[in-house]
Structure formats: C-alpha cells, structure tokens
mmCIF file of C-alpha atoms in Angstrom:
data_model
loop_
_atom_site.group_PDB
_atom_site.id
_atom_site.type_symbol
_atom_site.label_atom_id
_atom_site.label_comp_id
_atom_site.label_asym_id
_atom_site.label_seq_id
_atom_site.Cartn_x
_atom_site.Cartn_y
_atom_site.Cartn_z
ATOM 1 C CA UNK A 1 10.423 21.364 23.984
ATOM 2 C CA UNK A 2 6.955 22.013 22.313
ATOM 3 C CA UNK A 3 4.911 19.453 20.715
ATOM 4 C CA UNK A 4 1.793 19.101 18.318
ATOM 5 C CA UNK A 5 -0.807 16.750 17.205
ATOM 6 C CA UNK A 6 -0.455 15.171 14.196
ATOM 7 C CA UNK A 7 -2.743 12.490 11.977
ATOM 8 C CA UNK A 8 -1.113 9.244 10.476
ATOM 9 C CA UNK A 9 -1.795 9.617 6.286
ATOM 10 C CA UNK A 10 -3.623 6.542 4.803
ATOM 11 C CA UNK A 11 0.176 5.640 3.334
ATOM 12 C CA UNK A 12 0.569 1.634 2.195
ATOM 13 C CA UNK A 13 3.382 -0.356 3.733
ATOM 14 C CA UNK A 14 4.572 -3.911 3.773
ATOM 15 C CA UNK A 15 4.483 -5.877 7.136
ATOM 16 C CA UNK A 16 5.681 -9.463 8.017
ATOM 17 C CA UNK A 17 4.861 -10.789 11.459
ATOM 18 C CA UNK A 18 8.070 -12.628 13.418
ATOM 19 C CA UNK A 19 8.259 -16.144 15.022
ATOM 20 C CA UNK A 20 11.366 -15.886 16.732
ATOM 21 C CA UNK A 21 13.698 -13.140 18.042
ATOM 22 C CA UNK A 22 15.062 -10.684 15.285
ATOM 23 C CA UNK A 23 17.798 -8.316 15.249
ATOM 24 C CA UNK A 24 16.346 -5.427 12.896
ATOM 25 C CA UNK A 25 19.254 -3.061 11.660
ATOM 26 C CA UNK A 26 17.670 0.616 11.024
ATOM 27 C CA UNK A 27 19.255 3.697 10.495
ATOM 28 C CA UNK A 28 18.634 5.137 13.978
ATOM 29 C CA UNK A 29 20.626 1.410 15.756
ATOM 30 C CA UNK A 30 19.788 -2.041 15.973
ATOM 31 C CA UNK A 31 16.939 -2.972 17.590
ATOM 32 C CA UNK A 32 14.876 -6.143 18.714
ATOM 33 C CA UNK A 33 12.043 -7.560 17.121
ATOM 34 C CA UNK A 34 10.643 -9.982 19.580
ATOM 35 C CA UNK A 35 8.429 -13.189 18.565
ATOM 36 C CA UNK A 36 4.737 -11.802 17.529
ATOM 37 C CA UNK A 37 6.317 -8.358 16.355
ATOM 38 C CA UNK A 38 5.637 -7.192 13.081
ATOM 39 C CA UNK A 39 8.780 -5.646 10.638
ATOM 40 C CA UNK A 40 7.243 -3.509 8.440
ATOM 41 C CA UNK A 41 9.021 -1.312 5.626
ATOM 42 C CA UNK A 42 8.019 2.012 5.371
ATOM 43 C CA UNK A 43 7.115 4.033 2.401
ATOM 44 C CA UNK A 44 10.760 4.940 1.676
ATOM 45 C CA UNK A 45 12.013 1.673 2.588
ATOM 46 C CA UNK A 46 13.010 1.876 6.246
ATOM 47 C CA UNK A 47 12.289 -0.849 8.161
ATOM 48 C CA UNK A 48 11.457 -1.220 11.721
ATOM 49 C CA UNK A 49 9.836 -3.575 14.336
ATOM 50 C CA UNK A 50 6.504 -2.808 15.892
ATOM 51 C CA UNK A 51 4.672 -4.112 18.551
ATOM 52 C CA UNK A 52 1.697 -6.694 17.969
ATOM 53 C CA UNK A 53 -1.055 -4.631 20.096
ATOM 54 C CA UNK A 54 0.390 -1.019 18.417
ATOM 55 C CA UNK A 55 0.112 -2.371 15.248
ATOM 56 C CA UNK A 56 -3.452 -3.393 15.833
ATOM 57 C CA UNK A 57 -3.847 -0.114 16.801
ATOM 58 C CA UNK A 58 -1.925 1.545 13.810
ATOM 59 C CA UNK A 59 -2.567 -0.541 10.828
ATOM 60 C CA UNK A 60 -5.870 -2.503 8.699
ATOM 61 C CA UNK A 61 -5.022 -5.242 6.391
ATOM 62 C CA UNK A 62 -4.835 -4.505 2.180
ATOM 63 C CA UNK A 63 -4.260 -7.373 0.768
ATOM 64 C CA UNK A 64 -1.181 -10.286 1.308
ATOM 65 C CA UNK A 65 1.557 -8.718 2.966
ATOM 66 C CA UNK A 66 0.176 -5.040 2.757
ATOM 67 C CA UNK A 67 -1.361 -2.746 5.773
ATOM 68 C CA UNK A 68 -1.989 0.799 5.494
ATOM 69 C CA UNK A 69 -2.075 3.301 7.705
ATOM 70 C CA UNK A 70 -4.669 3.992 10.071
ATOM 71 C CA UNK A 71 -5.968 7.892 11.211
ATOM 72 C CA UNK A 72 -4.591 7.802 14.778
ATOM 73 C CA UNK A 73 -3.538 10.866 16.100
ATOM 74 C CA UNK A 74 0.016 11.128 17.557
ATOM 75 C CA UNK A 75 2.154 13.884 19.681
ATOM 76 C CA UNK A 76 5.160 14.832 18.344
ATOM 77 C CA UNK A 77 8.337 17.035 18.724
ATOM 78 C CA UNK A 78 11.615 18.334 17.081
ATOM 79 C CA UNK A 79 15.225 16.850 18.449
ATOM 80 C CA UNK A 80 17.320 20.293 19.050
ATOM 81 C CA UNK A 81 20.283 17.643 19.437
ATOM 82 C CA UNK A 82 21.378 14.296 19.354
ATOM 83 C CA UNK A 83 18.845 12.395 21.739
ATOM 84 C CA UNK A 84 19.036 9.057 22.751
ATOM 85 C CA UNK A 85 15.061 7.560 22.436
ATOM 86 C CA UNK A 86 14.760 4.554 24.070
ATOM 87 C CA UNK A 87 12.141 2.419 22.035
ATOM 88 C CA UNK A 88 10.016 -0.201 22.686
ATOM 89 C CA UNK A 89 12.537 -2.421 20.900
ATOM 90 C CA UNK A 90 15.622 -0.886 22.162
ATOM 91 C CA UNK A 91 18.199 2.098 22.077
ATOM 92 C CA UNK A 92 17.444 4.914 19.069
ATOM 93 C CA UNK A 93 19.115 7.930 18.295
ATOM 94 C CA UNK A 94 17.137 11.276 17.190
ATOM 95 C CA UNK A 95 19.553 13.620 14.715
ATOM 96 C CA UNK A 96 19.082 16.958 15.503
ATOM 97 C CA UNK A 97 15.614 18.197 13.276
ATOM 98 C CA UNK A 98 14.805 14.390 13.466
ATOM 99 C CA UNK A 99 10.837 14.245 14.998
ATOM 100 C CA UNK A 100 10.708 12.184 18.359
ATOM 101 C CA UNK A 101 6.978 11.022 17.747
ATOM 102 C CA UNK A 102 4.919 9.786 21.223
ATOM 103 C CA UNK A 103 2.917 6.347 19.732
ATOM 104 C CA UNK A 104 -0.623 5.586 20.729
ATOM 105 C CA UNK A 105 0.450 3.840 24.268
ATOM 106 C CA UNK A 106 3.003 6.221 24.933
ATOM 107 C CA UNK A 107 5.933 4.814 23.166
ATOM 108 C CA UNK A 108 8.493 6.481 21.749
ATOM 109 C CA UNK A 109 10.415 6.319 18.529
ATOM 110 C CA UNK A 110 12.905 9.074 16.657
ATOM 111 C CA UNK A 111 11.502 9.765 12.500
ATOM 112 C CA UNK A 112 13.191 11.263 9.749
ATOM 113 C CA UNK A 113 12.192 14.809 9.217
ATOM 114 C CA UNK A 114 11.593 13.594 5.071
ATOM 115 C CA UNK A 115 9.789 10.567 6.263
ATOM 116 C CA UNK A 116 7.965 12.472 8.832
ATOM 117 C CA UNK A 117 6.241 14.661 6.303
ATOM 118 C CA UNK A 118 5.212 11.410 4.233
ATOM 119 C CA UNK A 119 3.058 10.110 6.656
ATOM 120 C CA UNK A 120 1.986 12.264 9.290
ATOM 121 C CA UNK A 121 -0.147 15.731 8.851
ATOM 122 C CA UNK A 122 -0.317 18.363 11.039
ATOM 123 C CA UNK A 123 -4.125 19.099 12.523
ATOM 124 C CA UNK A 124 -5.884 21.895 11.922
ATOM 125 C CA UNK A 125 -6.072 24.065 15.542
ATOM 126 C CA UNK A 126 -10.122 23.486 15.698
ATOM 127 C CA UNK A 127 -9.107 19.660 15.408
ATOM 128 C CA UNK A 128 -6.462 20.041 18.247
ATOM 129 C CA UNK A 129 -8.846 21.555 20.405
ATOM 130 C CA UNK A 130 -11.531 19.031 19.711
ATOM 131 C CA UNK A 131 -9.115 16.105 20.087
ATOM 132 C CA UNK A 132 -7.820 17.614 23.345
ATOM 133 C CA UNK A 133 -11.526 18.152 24.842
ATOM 134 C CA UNK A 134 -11.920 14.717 23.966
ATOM 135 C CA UNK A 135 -9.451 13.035 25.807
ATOM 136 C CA UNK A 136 -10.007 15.292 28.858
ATOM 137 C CA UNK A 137 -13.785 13.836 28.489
ATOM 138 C CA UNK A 138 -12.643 10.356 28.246
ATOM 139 C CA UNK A 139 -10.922 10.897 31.523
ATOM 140 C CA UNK A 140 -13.514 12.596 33.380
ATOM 141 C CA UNK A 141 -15.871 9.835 32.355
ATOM 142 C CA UNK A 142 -13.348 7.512 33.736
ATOM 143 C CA UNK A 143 -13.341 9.279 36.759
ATOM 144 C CA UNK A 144 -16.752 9.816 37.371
ATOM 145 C CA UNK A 145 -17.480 5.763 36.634
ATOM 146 C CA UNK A 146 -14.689 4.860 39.023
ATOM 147 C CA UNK A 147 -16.293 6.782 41.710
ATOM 148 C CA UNK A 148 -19.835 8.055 40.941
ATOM 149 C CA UNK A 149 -18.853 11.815 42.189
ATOM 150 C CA UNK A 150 -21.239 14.263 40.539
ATOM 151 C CA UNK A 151 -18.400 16.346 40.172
ATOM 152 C CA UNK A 152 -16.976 14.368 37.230
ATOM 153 C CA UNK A 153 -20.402 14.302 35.804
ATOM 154 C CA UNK A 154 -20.414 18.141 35.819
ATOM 155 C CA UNK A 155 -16.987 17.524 33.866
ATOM 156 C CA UNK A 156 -18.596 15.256 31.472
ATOM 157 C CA UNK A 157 -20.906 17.783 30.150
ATOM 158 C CA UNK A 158 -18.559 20.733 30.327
ATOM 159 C CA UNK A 159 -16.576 19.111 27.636
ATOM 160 C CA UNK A 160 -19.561 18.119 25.975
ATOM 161 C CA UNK A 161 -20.734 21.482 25.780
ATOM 162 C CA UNK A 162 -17.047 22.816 24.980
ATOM 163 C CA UNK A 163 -16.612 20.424 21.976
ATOM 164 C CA UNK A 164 -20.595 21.376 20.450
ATOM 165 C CA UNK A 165 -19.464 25.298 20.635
ATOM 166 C CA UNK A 166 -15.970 24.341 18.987
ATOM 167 C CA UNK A 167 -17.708 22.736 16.001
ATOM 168 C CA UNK A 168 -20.431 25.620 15.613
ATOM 169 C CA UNK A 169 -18.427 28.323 15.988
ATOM 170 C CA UNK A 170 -14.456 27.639 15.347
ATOM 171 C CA UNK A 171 -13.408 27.689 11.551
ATOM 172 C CA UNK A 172 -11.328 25.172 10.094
ATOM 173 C CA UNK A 173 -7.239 26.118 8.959
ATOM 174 C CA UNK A 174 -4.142 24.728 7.608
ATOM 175 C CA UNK A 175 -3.139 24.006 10.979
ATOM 176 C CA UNK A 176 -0.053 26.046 11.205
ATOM 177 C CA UNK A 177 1.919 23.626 9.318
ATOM 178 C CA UNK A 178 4.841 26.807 8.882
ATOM 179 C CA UNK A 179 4.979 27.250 12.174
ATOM 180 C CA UNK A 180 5.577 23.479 13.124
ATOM 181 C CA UNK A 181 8.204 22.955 9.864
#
C-alpha cells in the first residue's frame, strides 16, 4: 500500500487536558483517554484523545482552550478496505478511502477522507526529497556519534551535499495532489 508525506495546516482546534480516565466515543469506536491526555475537537467537530508528549509535538497554545496546528510532517496512506488501526488509545476502524495517517512517534490513527483534506497538505516532490534526505542525515549523524566511524561522517556530508543540489537545482510543484486524491 503506497504512502506520502503530508504537512499538518495551521487549522485552530479546541483541547481540554484529562484528570482521570475517559471513555471518548468517536466515530471510528470508543477509545481511552488516559489521565494527562488531551480531548481535542477537530475542525469539523470530531473529537478524539491524544497523547500528552504528541500533542506537545503537534500543537502551540492560542489563547484559553484553543491550540492550533503545528507544521509537522506525517506519512500517510489510503484504506482499500475495512482495517482495524489499533491506536494509541485503543481499537479504530479505517472505512475503505478513509486515510490511515502514521503520527510523529509512529502512532497510528484512521481520518476521514473530508477531514483529511482540511488539515493535512500534500508536499511538493522537491519537499519530499528534502524531508527524506533529512531524516536519512539525522540518522547517519546518529550513527556516526554513537560510534565515531568515518564512514557515517562520509554519510553526513553526502546528504548534505544531496539536500544543497536539491534546493539549487529542483523546482518547486503542486506535489501531485491528483495523483494522491
């Protein structure tokens, strides 16, 4: 099943933060908000539990009980069926269409296709290949730290290189966004 890169939209939601245990009833099953979760309602009113350090992650404060969006860039993919996501807070089921969106620590949630489009925006192919070159850096670096092999180093600047000559030279585009609909 293929997936893409997508960027979060600045979109405004409401959040609450939870003392105790809370049974949150969305339209994808009932899941479990445990104390220090946030509820938030979405931009078309859906509401769903999220965890305290992935909504640090995800979110900046407005104002009182409103966060918006932040920037992050998240993998997604298209259910072909009815898929059973298991979520941080429990069991979720993906229609088929319905995006099955990979959070940033790897999570896993099912999002409306309508919803979807609200708040998340494909990247442009220069971005995807910048992001990618990126990450693979941030590992390499990781590597190299962990164990001072010059090889990594050599890795290091090969990205480095890789991204400069991307941002020169690569044009900028819609991003496919037919091709991913």
């Amino acid at each position: 099943m293929k997936s893409w890169k997508f960027r979060k939209k600045p979109v405004i939601v409401e959040a609450k933060q939870v003392n105790e245990e809370t049974w949150v009833h969305t339209s994808r099953g009932t899941l479990i908000a445990s104390p220090g979760d946030w509820i938030i309602t979405g931009t078309s009113g859906e509401i769903y539990p999220c965890k305290p350090d992935i909504f640090e992650k995800t979110y900046e404060h407005v104002e009182g009980n409103k966060y918006q969006k932040k920037p992050v860039i998240i993998e997604a993919r298209k259910a072909e069926k009815l898929t059973e996501v298991e979520t941080l807070e429990g069991l979720a089921i993906a229609n088929p269409g319905d995006w099955i969106i990979t959070g940033v620590n790897g999570e896993e949630y099912p999002c409306r296709p309508e919803i979807f489009e609200q708040i998340y925006e494909p990247l442009s192919v220069k971005e995807m290949i910048l992001h990618e070159l990126e990450e693979r850096q941030k590992i390499a670096e990781k590597d190299y730290h962990r164990s001072v092999n010059p090889f990594y180093f050599g890795l290091v600047t090969g990205y480095e290189f890789a991204r400069s000559i991307v941002e020169k030279y690569l044009k900028d585009d819609e991003g496919g966004k037919e091709s991913r609909a």
